[in-house]
Coordinates of C-alpha atoms in Angstrom, one line a residue:
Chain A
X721 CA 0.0 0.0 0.0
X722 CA 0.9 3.8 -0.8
X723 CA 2.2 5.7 2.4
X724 CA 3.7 8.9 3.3
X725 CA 3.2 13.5 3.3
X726 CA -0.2 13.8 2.2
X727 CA 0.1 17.6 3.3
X728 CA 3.0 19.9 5.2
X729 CA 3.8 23.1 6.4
X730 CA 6.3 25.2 8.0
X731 CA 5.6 27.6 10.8
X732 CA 9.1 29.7 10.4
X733 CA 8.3 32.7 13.7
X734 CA 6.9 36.0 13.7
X735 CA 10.2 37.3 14.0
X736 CA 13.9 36.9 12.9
X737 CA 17.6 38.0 13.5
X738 CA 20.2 38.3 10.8
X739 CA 23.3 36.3 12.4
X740 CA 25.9 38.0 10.8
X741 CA 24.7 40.9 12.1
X742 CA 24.7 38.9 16.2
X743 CA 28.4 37.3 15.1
X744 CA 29.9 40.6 14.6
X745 CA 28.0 42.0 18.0
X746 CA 29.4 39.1 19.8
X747 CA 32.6 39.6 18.5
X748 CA 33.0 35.7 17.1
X749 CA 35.6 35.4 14.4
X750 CA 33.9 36.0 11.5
X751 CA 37.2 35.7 9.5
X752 CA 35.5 31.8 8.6
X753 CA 31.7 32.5 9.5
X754 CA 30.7 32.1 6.0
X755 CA 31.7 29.0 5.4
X756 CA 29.2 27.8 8.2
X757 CA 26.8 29.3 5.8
X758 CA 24.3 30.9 8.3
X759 CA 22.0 33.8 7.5
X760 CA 18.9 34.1 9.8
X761 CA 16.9 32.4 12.5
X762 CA 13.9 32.8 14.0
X763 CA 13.3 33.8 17.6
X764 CA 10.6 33.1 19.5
X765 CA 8.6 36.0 20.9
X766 CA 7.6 36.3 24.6
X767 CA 3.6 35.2 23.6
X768 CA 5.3 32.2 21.3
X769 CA 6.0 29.1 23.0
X770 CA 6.3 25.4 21.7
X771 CA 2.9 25.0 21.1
X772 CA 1.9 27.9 19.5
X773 CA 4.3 27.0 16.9
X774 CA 3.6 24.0 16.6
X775 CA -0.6 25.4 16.2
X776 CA 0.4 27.7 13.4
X777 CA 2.8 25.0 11.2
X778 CA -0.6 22.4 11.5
X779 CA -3.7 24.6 11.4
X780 CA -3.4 25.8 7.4
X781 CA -3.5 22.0 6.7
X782 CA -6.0 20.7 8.8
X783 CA -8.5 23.8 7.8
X784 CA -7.9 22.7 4.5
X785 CA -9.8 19.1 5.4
X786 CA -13.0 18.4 4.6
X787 CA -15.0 17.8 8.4
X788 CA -15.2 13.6 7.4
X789 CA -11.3 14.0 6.2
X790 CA -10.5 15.8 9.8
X791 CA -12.3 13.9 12.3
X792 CA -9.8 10.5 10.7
X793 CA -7.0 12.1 12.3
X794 CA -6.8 9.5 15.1
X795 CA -2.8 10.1 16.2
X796 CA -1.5 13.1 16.9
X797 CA 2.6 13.4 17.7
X798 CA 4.4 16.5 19.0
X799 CA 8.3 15.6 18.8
X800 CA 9.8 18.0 20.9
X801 CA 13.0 18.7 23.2
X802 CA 11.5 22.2 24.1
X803 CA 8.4 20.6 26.2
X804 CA 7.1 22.9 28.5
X805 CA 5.5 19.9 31.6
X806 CA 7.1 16.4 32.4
X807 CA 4.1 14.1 32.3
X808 CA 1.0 16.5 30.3
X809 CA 2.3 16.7 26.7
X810 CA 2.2 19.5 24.5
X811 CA 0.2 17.4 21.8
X812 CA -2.9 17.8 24.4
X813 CA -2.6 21.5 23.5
X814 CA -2.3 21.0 19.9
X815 CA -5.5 18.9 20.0
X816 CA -7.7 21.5 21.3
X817 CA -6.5 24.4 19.1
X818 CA -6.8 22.4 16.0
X819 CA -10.3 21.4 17.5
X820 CA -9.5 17.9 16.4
X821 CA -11.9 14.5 17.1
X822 CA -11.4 13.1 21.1
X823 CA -11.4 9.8 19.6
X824 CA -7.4 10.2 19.1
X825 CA -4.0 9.1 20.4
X826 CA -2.0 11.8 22.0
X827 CA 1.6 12.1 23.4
X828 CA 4.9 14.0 22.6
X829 CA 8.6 12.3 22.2
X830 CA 11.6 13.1 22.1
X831 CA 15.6 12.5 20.7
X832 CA 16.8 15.6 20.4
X833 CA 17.0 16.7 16.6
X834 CA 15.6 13.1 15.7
X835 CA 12.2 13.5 17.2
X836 CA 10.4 14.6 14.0
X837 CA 11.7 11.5 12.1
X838 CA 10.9 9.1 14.7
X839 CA 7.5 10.7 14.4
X840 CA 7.3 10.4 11.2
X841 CA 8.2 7.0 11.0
X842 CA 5.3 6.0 13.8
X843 CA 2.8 8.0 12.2
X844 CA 4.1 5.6 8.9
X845 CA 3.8 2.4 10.9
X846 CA 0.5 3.5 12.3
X847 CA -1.0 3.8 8.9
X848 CA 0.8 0.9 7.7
X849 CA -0.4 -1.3 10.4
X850 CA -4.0 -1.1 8.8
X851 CA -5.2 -1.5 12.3
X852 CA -7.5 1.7 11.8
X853 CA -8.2 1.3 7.9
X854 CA -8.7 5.4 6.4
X855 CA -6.8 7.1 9.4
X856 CA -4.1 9.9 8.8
X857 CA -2.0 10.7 11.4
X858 CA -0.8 14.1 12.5
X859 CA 3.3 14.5 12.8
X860 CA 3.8 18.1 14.8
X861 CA 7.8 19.1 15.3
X862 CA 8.3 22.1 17.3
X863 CA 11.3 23.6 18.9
X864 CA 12.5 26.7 20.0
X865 CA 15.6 28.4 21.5
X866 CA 14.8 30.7 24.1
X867 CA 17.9 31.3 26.4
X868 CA 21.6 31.3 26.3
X869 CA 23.9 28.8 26.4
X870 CA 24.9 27.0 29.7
X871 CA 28.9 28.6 30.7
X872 CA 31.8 26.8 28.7
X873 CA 33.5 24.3 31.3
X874 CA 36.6 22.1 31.5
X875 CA 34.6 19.7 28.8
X876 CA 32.5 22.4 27.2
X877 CA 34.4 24.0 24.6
X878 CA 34.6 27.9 23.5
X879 CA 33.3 27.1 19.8
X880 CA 29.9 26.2 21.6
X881 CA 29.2 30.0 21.0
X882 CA 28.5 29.4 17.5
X883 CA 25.7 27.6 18.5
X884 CA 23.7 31.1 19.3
X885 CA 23.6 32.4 16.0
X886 CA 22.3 29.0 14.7
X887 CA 20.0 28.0 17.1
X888 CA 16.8 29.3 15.2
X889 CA 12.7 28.4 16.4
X890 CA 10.2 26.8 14.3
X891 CA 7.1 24.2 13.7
X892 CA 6.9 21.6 10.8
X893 CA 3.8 19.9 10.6
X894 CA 3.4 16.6 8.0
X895 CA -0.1 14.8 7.5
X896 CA 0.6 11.3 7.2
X897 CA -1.7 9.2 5.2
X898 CA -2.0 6.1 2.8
X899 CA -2.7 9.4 -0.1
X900 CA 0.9 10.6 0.1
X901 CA 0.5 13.0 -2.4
X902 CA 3.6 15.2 -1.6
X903 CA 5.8 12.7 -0.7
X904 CA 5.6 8.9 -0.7
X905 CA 7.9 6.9 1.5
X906 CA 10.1 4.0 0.1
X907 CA 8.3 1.3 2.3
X908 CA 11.5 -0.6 4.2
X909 CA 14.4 1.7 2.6
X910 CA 15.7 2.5 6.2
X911 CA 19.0 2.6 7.7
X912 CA 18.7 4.2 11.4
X913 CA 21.9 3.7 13.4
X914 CA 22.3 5.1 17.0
X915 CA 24.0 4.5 20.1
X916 CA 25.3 6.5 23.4
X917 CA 27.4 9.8 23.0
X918 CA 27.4 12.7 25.0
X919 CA 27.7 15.7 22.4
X920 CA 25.1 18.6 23.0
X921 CA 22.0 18.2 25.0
X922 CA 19.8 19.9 27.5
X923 CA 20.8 19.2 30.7
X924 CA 18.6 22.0 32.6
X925 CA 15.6 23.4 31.8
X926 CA 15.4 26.3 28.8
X927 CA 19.7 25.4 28.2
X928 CA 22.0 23.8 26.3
X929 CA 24.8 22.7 26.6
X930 CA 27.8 20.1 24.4
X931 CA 30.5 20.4 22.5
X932 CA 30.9 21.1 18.6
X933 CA 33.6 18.8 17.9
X934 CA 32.1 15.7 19.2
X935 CA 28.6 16.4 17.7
X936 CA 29.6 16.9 14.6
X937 CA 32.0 14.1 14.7
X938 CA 29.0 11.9 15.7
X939 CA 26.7 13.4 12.7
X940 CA 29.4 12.5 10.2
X941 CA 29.3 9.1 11.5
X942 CA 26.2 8.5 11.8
X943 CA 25.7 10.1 7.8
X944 CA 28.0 7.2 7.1
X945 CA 26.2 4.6 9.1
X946 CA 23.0 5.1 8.0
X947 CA 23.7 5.1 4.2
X948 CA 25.7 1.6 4.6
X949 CA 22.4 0.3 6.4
X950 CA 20.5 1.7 3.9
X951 CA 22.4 0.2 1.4
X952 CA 22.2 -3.5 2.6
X953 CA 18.6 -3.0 2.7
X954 CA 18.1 -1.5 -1.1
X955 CA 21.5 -2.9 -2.6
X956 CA 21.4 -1.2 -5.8
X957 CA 21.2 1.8 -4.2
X958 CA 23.9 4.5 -5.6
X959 CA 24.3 7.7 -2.9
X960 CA 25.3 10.1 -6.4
X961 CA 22.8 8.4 -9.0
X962 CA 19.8 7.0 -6.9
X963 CA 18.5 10.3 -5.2
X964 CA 18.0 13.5 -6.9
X965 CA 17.7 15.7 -3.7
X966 CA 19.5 15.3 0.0
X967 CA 17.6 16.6 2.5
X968 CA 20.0 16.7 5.3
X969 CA 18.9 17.6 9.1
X970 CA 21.0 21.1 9.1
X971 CA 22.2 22.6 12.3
X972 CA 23.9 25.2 9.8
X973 CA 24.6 24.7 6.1
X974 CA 28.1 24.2 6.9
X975 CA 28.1 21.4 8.8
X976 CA 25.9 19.8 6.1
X977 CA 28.1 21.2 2.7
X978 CA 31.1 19.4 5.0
X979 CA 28.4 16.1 5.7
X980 CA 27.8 16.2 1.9
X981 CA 31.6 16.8 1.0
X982 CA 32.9 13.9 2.9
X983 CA 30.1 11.5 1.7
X984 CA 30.8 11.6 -1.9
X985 CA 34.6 11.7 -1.3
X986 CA 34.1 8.3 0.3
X987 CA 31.1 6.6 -1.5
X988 CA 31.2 8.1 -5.2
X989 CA 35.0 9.0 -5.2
X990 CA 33.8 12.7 -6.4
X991 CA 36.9 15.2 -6.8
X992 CA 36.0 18.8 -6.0
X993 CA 34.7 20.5 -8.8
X994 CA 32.1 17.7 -9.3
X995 CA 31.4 17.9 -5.0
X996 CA 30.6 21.2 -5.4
X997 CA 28.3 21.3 -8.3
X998 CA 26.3 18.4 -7.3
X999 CA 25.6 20.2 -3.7
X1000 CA 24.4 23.1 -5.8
X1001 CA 22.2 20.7 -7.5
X1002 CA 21.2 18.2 -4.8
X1003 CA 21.3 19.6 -1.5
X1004 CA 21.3 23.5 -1.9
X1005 CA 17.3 23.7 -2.4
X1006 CA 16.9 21.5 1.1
X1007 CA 18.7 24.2 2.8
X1008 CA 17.0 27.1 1.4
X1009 CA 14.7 27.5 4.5
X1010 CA 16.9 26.1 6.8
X1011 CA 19.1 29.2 6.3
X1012 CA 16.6 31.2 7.3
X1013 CA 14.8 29.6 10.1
X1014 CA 17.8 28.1 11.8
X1015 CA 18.3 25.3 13.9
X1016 CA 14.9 24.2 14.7
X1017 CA 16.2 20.7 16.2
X1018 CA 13.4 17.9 15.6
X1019 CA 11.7 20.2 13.1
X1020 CA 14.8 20.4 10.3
X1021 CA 15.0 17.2 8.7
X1022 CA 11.4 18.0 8.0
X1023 CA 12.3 21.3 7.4
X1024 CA 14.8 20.8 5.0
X1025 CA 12.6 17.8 3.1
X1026 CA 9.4 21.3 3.2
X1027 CA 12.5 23.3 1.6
X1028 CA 13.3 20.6 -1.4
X1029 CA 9.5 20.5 -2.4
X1030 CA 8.5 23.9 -2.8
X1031 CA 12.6 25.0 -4.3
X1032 CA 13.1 21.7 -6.3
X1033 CA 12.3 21.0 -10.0
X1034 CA 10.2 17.9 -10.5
X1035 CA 8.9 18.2 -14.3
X1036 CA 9.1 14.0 -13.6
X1037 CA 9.2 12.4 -10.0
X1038 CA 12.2 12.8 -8.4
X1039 CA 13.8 10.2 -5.3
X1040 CA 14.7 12.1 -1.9
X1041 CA 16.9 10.9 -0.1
X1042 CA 16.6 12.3 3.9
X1043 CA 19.0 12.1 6.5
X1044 CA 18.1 13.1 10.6
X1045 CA 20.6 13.1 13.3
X1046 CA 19.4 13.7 16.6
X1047 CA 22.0 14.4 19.5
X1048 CA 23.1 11.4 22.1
X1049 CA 22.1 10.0 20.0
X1050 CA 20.0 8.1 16.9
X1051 CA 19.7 8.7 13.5
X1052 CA 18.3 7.4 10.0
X1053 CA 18.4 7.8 6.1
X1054 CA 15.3 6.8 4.5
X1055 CA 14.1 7.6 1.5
X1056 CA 10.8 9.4 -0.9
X1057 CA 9.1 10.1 -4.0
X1058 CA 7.8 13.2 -5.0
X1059 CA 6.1 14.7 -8.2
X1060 CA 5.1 17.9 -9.8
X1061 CA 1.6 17.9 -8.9
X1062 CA 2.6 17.2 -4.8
X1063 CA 4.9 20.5 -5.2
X1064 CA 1.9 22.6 -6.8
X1065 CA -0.1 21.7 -3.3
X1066 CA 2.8 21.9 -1.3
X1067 CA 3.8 25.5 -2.7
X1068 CA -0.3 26.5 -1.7
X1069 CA 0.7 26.8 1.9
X1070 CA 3.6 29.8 0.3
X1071 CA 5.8 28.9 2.8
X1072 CA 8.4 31.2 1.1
X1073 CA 6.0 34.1 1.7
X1074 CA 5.5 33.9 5.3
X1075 CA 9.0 34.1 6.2
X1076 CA 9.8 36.9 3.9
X1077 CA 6.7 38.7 5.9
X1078 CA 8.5 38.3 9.7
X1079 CA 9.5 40.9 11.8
X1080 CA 13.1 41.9 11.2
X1081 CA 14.9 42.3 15.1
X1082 CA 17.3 44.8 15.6
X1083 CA 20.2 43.6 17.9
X1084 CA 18.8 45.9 20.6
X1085 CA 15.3 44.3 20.2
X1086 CA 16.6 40.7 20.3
X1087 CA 18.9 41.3 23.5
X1088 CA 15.6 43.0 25.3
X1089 CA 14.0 39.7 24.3
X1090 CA 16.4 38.0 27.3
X1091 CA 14.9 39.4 30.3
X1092 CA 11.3 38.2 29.5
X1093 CA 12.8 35.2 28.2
X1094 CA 13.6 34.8 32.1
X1095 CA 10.0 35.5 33.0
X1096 CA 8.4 32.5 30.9
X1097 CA 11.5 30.1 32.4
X1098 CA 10.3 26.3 32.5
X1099 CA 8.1 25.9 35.9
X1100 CA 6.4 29.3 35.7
X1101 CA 3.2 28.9 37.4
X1102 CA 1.2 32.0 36.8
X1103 CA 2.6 35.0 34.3
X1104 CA 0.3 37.4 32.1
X1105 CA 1.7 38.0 28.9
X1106 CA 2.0 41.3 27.1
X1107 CA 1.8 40.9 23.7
X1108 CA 3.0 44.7 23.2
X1109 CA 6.6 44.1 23.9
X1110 CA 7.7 44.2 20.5
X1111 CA 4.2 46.4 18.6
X1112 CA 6.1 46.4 15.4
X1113 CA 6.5 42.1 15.7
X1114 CA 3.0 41.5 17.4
X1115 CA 0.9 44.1 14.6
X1116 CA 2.6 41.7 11.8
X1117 CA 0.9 38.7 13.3
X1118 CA -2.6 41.3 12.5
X1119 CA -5.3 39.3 10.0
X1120 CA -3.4 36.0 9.9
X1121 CA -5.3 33.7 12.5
X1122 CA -2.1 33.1 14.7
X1123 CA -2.2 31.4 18.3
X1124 CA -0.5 33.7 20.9
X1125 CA 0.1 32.3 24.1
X1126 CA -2.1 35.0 26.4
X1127 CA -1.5 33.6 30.1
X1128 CA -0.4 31.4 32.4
X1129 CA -2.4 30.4 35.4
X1130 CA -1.9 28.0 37.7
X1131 CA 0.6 26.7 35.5
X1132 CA -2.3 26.0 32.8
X1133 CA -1.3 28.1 29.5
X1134 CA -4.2 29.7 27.7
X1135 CA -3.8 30.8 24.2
X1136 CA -5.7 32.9 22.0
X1137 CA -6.3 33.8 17.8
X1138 CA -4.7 36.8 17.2
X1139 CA -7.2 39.2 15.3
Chain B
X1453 CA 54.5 6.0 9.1
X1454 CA 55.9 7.5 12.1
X1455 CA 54.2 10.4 13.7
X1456 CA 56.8 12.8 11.7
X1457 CA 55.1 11.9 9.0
X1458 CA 51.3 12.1 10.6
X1459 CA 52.4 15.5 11.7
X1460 CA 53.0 16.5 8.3
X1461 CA 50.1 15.2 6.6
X1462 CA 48.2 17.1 9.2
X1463 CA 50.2 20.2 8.0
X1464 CA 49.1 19.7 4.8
X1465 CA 45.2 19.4 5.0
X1466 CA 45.3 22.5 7.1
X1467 CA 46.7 24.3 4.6
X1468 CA 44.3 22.9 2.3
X1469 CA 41.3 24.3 4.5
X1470 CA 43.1 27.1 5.4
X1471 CA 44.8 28.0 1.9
X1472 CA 46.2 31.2 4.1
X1473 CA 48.3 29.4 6.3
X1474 CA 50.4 27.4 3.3
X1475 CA 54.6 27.9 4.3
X1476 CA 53.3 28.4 8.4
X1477 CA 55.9 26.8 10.8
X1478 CA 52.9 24.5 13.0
X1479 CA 53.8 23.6 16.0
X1480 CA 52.5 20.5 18.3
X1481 CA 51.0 22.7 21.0
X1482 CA 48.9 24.8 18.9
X1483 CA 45.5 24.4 19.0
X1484 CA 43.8 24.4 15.6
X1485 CA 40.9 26.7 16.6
X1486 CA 43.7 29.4 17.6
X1487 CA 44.7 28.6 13.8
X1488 CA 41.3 29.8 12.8
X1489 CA 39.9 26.7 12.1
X1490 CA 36.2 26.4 13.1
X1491 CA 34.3 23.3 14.0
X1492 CA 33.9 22.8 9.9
X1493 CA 37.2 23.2 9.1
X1494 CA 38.7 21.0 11.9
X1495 CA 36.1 18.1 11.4
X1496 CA 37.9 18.4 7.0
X1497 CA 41.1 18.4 8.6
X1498 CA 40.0 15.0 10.5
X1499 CA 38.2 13.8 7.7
X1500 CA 41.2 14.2 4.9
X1501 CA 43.8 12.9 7.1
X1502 CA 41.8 9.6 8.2
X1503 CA 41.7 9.0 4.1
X1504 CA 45.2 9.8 3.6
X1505 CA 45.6 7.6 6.2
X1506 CA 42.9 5.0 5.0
X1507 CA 42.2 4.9 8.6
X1508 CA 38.6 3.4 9.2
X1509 CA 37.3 4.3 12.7
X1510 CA 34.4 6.0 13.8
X1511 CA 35.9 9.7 14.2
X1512 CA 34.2 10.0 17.8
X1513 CA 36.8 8.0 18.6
X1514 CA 39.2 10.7 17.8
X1515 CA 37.6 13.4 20.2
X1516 CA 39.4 14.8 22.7
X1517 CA 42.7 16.1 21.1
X1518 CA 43.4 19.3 22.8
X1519 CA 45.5 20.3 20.2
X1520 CA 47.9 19.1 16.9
X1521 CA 50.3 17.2 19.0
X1522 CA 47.4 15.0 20.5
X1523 CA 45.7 14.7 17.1
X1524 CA 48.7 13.4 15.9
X1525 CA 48.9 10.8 18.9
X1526 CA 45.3 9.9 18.8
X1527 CA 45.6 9.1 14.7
X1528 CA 49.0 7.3 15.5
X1529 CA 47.4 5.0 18.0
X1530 CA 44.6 4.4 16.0
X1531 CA 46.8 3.3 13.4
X1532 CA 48.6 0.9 14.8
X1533 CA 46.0 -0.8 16.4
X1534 CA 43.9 -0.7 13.2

């Protein structure tokens, strides 16, 4: 049977900051910043939160169901490393603001950057299974940024800084159904590999901390890993001739052009004219978003995969291959089909157009953004929030049906439409 | 190959990530960073040594070099064992 994206969408913030401008204010070396190839990132706003991104990357596709088509969504997943309560999960939210049927499975997981895959990939084996013939499942991957960096340590090393400017805040939401009509998985052409490291996590609440080196050591790895298990599973695969578009999880474009670089040097022997042109061809259009977005952790495999639809050519249908890495860690290269007529529904949702439409921060605006950061820290039982911090930021959400987080009471959060 | 020679092949793929640093004197105790080299670059400089060196371990196994001197050692070890 046919399985995979029948629909998905990208919430990308109501506001963004231009990194090179935050490099040069933080005083990094920006001698070598552009080869890491960052450009923006989103940052969430005191009245965003996990779930209202979340809300705002899934309600454009499920208004777009029929009422019949809606009330089959019978599993809803938020992956998630942002979650905002140990035991109540943030897909309990979701479910109310999408107003979706009770008759539905809810939880949230998490593996760091991995979550949205392992999402997807249960919402996959939950429509596979046939045990609920018709039902579509709801994938939700939301993660956002909202502090600073836990202190560099003996272990914690200075590059770690470089994770600021990447660290971005974002939703994707993918409907998974047995109509994939944006992109149909390859049914068993998996390779997931994983196993115990210690390079970046969250240790405390609304922090990170790791260090580069290890983490993307591990990525490269696991990049490696995944493709050889792939490869025993789908022998004639070929990583240059079998995939037309790499959709890489991308902490920053660097760190994926490097991924990219090293993978053909090994597997297809490529010199460096030939590495460079085929990233242009293969992997650029995946990382279109990401660049400006940022790192939104569990959301940017999916984010990248949103990015190859709408900026891809496919006059016939194309194979994607995707990679996701998630921190600690586990990851997995699997692969898709998508054709022209999935990218003409997929390009409805203008993704492109909604980020071009953010607030642009100032550096002065995004440092204020700190102190009521602090204010919404995980825990916070009861805080009002004013939604007139930023007019400039809130008055562009005006008309467009967003979810702002209004209040918290009694640790309950209560959102509301923005009109 | 002796780690003279590991040192040298280092050298190299610096200079190959780091055009601007081709005829520099390295030294073991400098750090690569401190060269300019960011996380990117350092993980290239891994990557095109362990080929050179058609070294196959997983490159976590390489962490924890402080600087060249201990990269050196770590890829020396690595090699003999291999």
């Amino acid at each position: 049977m046919l399985v995979g994206i029948e629909a998905m969408n990208v919430y990308g913030g109501t506001a963004f900051l231009d990194v090179m401008m935050l490099a040069k204010h933080r005083g990094l070396d920006t001698a070598r910043f552009e080869n890491l190839m960052m450009k923006q990132k989103a940052v969430a706003l005191p009245f965003e939160d996990p779930v209202t991104f979340g809300v705002n990357a899934a309600k454009p596709i499920v208004d777009a169901l029929t009422p019949e088509e809606k009330d089959r969504i019978e599993l809803l997943v938020a992956c998630t490393e942002s979650g905002i309560d140990f035991g109540k999960s943030i897909s309990t939210y979701m479910h109310h603001y999408l107003g979706l049927n009770r008759n539905c499975r809810l939880f949230e997981i998490k593996q760091a950057c991995y979550s949205g895959i392992a999402g997807l990939q249960t919402a996959i084996s939950f429509v596979l299974s046939q045990a609920s013939p018709g039902a579509k499942a709801l994938v939700v991957a939301t993660d956002i940024s909202r502090f600073m960096t836990v202190e560099a340590g003996e272990e914690l090393t200075a590059d770690w800084s470089f994770a600021e400017p990447s660290a971005g805040a974002g939703a994707v939401a993918a409907l998974v159904s047995a109509r994939p009509h944006v992109f149909q998985i390859d049914v068993g052409a998996s390779g997931y590999y994983g196993y115990e490291v210690m390079d970046s996590c969250r240790p405390v609440p609304d922090s990170e901390a790791g260090d580069a080196d290890l983490s993307l050591m591990s990525y490269l790895d696991c990049c490696e890993q995944t493709f050889r298990e792939y490869k025993k599973r789908v022998p004639e695969a070929d990583y240059k001739e079998t995939f037309q578009y790499l959709a890489f999880h991308t902490p920053f474009g660097g760190m994926v052009k490097g991924a990219h670089r090293s993978m053909m040097r090994k597997l297809a022997k490529a010199k460096p004219p030939e590495i460079e042109t085929d990233f242009e061809q293969r992997v650029l259009p995946g990382m279109i978003y990401c660049q400006r977005v940022g790192n939104i952790m569990g959301a940017t495999a999916l984010l990248s995969l949103a990015s190859t639809l709408d900026n891809g050519r496919f006059d016939t249908p194309q194979r994607i291959g995707c990679f996701s890495y998630g921190s600690g860690c586990c990851s997995e290269f699997f692969s898709g089909v998508a054709a022209s007529n999935g990218q003409q529904l997929q390009r409805g949702f203008m993704i492109g157009r909604q980020l071009d439409e953010r607030y642009a921060l100032s550096i002065d605006e995004y440092e204020s953004l700190f102190d009521h950061s602090l204010a919404l820290r995980f825990g916070t039982r009861n805080k009002k929030i004013d939604p007139g911090v930023l007019p400039g930021a809130y008055e562009s959400c005006r008309g467009k049906q967003r979810l702002i987080l209004n209040e918290i009471r009694e640790y309950h959060r209560e959102y509301r439409w923005s009109s | 190959m002796n780690k003279e020679d590991i040192f040298a092949l280092v050298a190299r793929h610096v200079c190959e990530v780091i055009p601007e640093l081709e005829g520099y004197a390295f030294k073991p105790s400098e750090r690569l960073a401190d060269l300019g080299a960011n996380s990117v670059d350092r993980a290239e400089i891994v990557a095109l040594t362990m080929e050179a060196l058609s070294l196959q371990v997983p490159r976590v196994e390489l962490f924890g070099a402080k600087n060249i001197g201990e990269l050196v050692d770590v890829l020396y070890e690595k090699l003999r064992s291999a």
